[in-house]
Coordinates of C-alpha atoms and ligand atoms in Angstrom, one line a residue:
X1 CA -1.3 -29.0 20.0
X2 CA -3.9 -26.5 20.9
X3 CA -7.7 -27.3 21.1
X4 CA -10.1 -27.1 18.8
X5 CA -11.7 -23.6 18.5
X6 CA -15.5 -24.2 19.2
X7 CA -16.0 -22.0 15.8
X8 CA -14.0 -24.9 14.0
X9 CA -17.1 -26.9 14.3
X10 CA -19.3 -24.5 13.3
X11 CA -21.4 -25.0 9.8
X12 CA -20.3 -21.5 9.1
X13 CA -16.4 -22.7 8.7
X14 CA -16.8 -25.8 7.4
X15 CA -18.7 -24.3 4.2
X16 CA -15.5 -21.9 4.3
X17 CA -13.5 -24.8 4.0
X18 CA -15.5 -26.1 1.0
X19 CA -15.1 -22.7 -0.7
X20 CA -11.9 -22.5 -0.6
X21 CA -11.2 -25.8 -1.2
X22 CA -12.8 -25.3 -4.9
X23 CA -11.3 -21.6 -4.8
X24 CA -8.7 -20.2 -7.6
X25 CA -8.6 -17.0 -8.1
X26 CA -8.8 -13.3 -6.1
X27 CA -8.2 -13.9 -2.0
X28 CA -10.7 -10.9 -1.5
X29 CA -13.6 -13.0 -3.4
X30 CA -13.4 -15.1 -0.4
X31 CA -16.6 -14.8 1.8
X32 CA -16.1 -15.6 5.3
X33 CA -18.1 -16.3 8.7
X34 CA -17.7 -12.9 10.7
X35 CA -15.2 -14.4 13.3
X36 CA -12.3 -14.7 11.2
X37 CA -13.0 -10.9 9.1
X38 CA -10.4 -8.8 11.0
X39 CA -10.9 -4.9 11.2
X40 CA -7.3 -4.1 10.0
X41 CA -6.9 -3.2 5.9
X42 CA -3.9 -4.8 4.1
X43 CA -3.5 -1.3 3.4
X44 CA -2.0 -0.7 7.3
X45 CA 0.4 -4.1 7.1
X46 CA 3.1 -1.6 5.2
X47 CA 3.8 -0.8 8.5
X48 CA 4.9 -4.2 9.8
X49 CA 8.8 -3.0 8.4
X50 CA 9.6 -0.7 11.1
X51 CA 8.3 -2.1 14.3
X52 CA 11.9 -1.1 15.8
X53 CA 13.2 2.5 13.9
X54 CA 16.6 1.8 15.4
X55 CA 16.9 -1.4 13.6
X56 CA 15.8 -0.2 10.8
X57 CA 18.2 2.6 10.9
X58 CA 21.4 1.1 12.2
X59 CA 23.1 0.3 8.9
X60 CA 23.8 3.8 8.2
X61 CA 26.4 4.2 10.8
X62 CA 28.0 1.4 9.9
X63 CA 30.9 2.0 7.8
X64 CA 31.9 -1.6 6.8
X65 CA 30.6 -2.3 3.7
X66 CA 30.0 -6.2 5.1
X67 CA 28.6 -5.6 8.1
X68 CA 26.2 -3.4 6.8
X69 CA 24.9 -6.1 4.7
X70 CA 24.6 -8.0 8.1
X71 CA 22.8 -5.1 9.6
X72 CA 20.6 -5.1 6.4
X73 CA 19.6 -8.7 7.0
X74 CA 19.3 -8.0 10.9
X75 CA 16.8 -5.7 10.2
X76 CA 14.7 -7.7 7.5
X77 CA 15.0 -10.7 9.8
X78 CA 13.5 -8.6 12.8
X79 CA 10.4 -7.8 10.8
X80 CA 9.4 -11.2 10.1
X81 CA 7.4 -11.4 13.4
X82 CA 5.4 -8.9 13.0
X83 CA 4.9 -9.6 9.3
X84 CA 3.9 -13.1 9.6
X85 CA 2.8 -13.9 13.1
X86 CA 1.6 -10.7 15.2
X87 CA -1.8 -11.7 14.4
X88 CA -2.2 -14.9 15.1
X89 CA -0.5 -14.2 18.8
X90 CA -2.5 -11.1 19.6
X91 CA -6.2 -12.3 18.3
X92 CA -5.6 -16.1 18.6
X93 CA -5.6 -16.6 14.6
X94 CA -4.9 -15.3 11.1
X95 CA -7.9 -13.2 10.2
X96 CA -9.0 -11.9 6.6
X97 CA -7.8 -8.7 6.2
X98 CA -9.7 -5.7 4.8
X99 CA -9.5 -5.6 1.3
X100 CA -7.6 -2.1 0.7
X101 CA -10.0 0.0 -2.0
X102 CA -8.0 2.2 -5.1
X103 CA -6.8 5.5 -3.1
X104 CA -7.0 4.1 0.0
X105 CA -4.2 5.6 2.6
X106 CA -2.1 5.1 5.8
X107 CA 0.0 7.3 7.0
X108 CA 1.8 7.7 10.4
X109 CA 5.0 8.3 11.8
X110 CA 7.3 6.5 14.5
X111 CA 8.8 9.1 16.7
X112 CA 11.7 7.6 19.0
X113 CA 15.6 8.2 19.8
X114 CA 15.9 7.1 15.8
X115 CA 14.1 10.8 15.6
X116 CA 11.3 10.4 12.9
X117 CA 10.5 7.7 10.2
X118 CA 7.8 8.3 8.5
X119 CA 5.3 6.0 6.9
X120 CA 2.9 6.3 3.7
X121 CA 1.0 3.2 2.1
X122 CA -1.3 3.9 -0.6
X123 CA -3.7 1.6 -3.1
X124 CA -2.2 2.0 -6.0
X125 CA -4.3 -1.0 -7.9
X126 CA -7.6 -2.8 -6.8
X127 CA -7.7 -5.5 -10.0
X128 CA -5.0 -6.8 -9.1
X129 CA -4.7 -5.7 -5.5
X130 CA -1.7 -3.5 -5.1
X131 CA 0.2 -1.6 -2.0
X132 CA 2.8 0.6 -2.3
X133 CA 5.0 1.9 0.3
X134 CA 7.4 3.9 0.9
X135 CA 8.9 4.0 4.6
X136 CA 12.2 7.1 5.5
X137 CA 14.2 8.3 8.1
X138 CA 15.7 11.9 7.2
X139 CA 17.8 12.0 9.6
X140 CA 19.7 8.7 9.1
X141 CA 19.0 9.1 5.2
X142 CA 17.4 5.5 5.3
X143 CA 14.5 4.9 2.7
X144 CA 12.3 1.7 2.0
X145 CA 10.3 1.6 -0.9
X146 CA 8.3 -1.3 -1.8
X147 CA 5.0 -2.6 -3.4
X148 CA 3.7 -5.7 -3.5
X149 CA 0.3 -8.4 -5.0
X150 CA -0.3 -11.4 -3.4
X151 CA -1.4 -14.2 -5.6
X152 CA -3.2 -17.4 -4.3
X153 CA -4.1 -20.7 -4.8
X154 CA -6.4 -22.2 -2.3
X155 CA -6.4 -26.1 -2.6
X156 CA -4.4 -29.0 -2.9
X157 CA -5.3 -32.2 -4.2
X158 CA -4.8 -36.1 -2.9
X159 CA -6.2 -39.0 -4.6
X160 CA -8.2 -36.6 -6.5
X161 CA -10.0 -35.2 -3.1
X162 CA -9.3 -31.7 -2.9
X163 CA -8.2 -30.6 0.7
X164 CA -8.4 -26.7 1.8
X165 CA -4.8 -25.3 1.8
X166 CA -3.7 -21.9 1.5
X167 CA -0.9 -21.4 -0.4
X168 CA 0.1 -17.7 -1.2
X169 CA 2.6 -16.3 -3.6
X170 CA 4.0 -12.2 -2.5
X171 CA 4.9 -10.3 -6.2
X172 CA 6.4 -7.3 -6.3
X173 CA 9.6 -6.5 -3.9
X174 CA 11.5 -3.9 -1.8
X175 CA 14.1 -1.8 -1.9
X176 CA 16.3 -0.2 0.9
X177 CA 18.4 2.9 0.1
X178 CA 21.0 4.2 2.1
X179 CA 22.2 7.8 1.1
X180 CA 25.0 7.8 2.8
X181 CA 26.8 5.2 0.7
X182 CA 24.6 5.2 -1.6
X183 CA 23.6 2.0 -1.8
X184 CA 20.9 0.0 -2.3
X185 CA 19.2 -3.6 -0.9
X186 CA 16.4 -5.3 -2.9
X187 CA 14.5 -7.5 -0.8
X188 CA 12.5 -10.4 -2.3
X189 CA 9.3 -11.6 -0.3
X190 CA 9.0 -15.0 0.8
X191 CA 6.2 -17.2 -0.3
X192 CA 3.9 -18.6 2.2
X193 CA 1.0 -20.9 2.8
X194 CA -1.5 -20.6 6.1
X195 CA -1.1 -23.9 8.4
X196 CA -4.4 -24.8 10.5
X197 CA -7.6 -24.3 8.8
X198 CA -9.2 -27.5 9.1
X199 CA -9.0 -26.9 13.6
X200 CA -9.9 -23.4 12.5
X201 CA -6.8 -21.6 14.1
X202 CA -5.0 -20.5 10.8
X203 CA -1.8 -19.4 11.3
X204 CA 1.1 -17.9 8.9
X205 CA 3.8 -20.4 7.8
X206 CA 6.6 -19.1 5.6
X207 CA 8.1 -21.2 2.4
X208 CA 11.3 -21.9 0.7
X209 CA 13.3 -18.9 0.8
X210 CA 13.9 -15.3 0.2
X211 CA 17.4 -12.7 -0.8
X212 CA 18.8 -9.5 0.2
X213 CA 20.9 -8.6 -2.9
X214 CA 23.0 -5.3 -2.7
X215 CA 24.6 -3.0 -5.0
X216 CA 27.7 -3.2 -3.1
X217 CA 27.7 -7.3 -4.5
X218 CA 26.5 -9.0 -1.1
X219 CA 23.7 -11.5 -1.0
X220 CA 21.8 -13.2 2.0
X221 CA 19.8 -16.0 1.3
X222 CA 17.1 -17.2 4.1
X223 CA 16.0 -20.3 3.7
X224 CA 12.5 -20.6 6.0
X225 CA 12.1 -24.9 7.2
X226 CA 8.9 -24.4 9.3
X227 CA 9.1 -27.3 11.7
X228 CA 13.1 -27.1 11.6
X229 CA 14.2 -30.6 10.7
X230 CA 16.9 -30.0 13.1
X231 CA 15.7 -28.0 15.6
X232 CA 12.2 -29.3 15.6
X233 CA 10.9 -25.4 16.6
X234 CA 8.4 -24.5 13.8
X235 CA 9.2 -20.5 11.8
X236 CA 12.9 -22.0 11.9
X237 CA 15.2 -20.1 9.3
X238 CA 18.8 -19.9 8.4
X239 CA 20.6 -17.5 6.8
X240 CA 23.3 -17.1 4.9
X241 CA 25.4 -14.1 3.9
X242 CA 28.2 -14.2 0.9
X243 CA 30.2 -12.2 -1.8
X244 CA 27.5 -12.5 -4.2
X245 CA 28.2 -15.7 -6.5
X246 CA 30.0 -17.3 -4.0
X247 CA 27.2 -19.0 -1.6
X248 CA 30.2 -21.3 -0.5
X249 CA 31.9 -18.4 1.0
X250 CA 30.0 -17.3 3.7
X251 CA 30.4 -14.2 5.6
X252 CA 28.6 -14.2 8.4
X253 CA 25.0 -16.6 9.5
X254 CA 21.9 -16.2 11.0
X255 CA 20.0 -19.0 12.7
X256 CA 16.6 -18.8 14.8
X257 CA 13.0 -18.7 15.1
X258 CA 11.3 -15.7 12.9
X259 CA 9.1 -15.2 15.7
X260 CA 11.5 -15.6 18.4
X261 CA 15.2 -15.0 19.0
X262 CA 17.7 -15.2 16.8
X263 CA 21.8 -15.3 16.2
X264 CA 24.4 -14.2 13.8
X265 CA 27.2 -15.7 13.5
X266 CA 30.9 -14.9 11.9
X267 CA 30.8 -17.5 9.6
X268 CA 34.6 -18.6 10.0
X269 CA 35.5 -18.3 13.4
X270 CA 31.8 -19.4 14.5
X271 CA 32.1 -16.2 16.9
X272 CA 28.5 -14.7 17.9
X273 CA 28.8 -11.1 16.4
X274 CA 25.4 -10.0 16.8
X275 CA 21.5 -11.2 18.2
X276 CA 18.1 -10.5 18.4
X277 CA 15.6 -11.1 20.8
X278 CA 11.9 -9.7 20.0
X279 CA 10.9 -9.7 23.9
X280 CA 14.2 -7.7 24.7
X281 CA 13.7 -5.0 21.8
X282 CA 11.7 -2.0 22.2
X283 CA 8.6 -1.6 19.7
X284 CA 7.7 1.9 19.2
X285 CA 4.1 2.3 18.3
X286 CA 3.4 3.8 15.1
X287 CA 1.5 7.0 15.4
X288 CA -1.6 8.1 13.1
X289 CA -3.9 11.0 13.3
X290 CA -6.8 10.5 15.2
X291 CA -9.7 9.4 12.9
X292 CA -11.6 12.7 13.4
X293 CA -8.3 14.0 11.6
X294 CA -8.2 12.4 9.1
X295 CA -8.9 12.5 5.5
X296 CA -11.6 10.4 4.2
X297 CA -10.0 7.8 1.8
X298 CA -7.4 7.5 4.9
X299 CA -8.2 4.0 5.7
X300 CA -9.3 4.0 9.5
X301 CA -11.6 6.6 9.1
X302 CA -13.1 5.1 5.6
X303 CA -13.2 1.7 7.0
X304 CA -14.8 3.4 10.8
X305 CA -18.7 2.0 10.0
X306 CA -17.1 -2.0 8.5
X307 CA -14.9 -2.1 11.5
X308 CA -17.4 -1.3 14.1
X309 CA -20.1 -3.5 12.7
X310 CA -17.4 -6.6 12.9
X311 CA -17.0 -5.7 16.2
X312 CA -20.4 -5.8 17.3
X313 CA -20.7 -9.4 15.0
X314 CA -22.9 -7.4 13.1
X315 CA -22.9 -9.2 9.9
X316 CA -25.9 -7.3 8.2
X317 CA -24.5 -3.5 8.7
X318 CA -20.9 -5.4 7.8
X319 CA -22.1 -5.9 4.6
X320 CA -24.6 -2.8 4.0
X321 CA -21.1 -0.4 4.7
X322 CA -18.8 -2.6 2.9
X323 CA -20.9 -2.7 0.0
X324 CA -21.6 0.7 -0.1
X325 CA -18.0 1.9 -0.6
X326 CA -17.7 -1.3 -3.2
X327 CA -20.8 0.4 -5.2
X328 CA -19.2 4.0 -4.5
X329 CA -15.9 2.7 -6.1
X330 CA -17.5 0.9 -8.7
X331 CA -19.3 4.2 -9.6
X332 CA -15.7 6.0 -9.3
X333 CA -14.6 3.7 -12.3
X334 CA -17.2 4.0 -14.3
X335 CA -17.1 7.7 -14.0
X336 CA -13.4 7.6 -15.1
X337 CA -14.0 5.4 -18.1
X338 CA -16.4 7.6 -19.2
X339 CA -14.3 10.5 -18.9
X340 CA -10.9 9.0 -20.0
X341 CA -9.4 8.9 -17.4
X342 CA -7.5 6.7 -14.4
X343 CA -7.6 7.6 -10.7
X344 CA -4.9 9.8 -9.3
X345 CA -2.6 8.3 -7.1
X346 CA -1.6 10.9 -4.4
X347 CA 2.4 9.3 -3.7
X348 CA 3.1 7.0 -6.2
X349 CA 3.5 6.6 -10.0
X350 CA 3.7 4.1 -12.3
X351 CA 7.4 4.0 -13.7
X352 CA 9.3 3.1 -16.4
X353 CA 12.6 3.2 -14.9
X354 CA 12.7 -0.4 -13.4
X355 CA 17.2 -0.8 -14.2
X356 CA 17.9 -0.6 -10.5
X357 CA 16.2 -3.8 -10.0
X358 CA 16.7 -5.2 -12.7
X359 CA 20.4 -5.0 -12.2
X360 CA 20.0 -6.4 -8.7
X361 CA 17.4 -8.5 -9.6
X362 CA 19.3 -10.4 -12.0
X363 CA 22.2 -11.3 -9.9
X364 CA 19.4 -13.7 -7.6
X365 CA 17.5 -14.8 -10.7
X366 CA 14.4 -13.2 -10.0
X367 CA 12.4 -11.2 -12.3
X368 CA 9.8 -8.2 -12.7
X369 CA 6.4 -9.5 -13.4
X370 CA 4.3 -5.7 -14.6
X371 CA 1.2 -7.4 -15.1
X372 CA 0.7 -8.8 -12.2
X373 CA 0.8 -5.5 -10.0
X374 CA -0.8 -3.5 -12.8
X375 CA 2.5 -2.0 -13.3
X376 CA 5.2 -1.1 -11.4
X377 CA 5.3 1.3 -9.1
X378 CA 8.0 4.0 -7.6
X379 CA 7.2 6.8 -5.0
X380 CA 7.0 10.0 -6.4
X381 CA 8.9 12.3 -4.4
X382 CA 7.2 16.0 -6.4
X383 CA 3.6 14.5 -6.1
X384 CA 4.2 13.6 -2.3
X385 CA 5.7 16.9 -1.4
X386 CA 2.7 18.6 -2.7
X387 CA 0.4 16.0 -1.2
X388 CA -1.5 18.0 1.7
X389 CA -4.8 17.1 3.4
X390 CA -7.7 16.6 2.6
X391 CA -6.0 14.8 -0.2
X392 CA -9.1 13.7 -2.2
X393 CA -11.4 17.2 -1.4
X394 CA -12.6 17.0 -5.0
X395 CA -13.7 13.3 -4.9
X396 CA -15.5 12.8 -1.5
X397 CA -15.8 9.3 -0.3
X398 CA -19.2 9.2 1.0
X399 CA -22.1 11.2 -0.6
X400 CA -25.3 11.3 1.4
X401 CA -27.9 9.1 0.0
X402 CA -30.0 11.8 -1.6
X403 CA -26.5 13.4 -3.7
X404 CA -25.9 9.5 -4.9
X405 CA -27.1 7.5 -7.2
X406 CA -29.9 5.2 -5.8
X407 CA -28.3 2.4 -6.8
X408 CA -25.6 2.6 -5.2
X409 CA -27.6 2.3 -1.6
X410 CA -30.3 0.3 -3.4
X411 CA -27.8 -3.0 -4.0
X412 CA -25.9 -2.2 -0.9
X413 CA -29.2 -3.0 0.8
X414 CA -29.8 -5.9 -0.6
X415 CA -26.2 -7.3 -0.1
X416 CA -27.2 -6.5 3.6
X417 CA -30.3 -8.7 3.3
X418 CA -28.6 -11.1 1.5
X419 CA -26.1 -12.0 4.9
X420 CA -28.7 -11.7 7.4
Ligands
CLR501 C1 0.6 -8.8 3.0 C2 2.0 -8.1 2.9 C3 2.7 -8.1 4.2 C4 3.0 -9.5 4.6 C5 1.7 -10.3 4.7 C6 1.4 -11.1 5.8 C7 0.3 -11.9 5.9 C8 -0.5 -12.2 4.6 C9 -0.6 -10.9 3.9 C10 0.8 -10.3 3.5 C11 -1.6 -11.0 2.6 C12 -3.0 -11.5 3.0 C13 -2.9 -12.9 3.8 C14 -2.0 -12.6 5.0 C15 -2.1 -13.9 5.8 C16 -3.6 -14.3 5.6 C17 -4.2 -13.4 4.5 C18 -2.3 -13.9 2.8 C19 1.4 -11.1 2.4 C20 -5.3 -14.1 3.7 C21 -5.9 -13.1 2.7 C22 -6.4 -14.5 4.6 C23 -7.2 -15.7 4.1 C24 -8.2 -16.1 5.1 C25 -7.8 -17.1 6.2 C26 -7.3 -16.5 7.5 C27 -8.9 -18.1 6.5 O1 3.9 -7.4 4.1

């Protein structure tokens, strides 16, 4: 077991604990002592999918309909690490992300012997918090859409004593396309809770399990047993891959640590047919424009003032910046009520056409759940194509205090003088 963080003992935390121990509701309600606010928006973790392009891209030149499924599942199983536990390994803990504003984007691009993916993440709801994605490769005709909600509940209760544990649920999904074959994957999202908040180290566990379905009739099913009850490793999985209907008939398996290495297996003959080892596979940096470049509602450049404030432990300008984009939002909605209208999404639409998954969807028993994402949302491939920046010219983000309403600063200040 590690130590004790000195900043677990800290008044700060421990009155974190309490909140969320009587917490039910919105995860970005939750206010938090500065050392566990991260600078990083929930908006940039779209990006987590394709750590490794050529993984991500390596089904399409497979021409067996099976192992392509295996490929598939490869692939999802090799983003898991930097989905989950990339955090907590590079800053020590889990910290509270950013919490993404309506319109807020992240764009970049992977550029590697896979040629060019290309990312785009945009807000597409604030109540509820959505992200949408939409993640391609042109040249292997490889596309990932996705969006997704995350819906919390923040205690558990013993002998009537409520303890602070994080459990959260992931709605919405993802779907692979491969043009080639024309075929599709949709991808459920596990469930997860956060493991070490009381020592004040909290950490990503994942629960239960999660499928692959494809239109070509293969399912894998990953079942995630934390501490593996055999293996005794914790972010233990096993996977299973079958002729959809027939879990008993097992193709191939996967077995390993989410955050480590991993195996698959021929199911049959037991013959290793493929692995994966995270410290042997080449990450390729995802490239984004530098922040002077880019547009204002991108989110590293909207989030610049927040982010360096954290840094500096400022918790007073922390709160004067965050607030003022809250306020600035706040006066974006009212605006549009008034006028009749919603905001403009620059990638994404809300769709109707929702039989893909629901044909997939079905065959795993899972189900589409509109309200709790506000809707359900496809990328739009005409509104991206004329998407150019500055994408939000009309509607700047900032307006200098004399252009904007005084309260808008006015209550930002006194958020700020409320933390210090
Ligand atoms: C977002 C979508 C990604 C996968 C993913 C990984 C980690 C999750 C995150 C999602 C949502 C926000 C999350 C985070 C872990 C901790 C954080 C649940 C699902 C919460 C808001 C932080 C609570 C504060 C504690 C650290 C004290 O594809």
């Amino acid at each position: 077991g590690a130590e004790t963080p000195p900043q677990a003992k800290s008044s700060s935390w421990s009155s974190f604990l309490k909140s969320i121990a009587s917490f039910n509701g919105d995860l970005s309600s939750l206010t938090a002592p500065a050392w566990i606010l991260s600078t990083t928006s929930l908006v940039e973790f779209s990006s987590y999918w394709t750590e490794h392009p050529s993984v991500f891209v390596a089904p399409a030149a497979e021409k067996d309909p099976a192992k392509r499924a295996m490929l598939v599942l490869k692939w999802f199983l090799s983003t898991l690490k930097q989905q989950y536990a990339s955090r907590s390994e590079k800053l020590g803990s889990e910290k509270k992300p950013l919490n993404p504003f309506l319109g807020e984007l992240f764009l970049g691009k992977w550029e590697d012997e896979a040629g060019e993916t290309r990312l785009v993440s945009e807000q597409v709801s604030h109540h509820p918090p959505v992200t949408a994605y939409c993640i391609w490769n042109a040249n292997a005709g490889v596309r990932l859409q996705g969006y997704n909600a995350q819906k919390a509940s923040f205690s558990r209760t013993i002998n009537h004593i409520r303890l602070p544990n994080a459990s959260v649920q992931q709605i919405g999904h993802a779907i692979l396309h491969i043009d080639e074959y024309d075929e599709d994957y949709l991808i459920t999202l596990p469930s997860l809770h956060i493991e070490g908040l009381i020592s004040g180290s909290p950490y990503v566990e994942l629960n239960r399990c999660s499928y692959i379905q494809s239109s070509t009739g293969y399912t894998a099913k990953i079942d995630y047993s934390g501490k593996g009850w055999i293996s005794g490793k914790s972010n233990t999985f096993s996977a299973v891959l079958y002729p959809q209907g027939k879990e008993k008939e097992a193709i191939y398996t996967a077995d390993g640590q989410w955050n480590g290495a991993f195996v698959i297996k021929n199911a049959k003959t037991k013959e290793v047919v493929d692995t994966y080892d995270p410290e042997k596979t080449k990450v390729t940096p995802l490239t984004v424009a530098p922040i002077e470049e880019q547009d204002d509602y991108e989110s590293r450049r909207a989030w610049k003032k927040v982010a360096d404030a954290i840094i500096k432990g400022d918790m007073e300008t922390t709160s004067f910046e965050k607030s003022l984009i809250e306020n600035r939002q706040r006066e974006l909605r009212r605006l549009e009520k008034e006028e009749g209208r919603e905001w403009y999404r620059r990638f994404f639409t809300r769709t109707e056409k929702i039989s893909l998954f629901e044909k997939l969807a079905g065959k795993i028993g899972e189900q589409i759940n509109d309200s709790l994402t506000n809707g359900v949302w496809a990328f739009d491939q005409e509104k991206a194509s004329q998407a150019k920046p500055p994408f939000h010219a009309d509607v700047p983000f900032f307006k200098s205090e004399s252009e904007e309403s005084s309260e808008v600063y006015e209550s930002a200040r006194e958020s700020a003088n409320e933390s210090s």
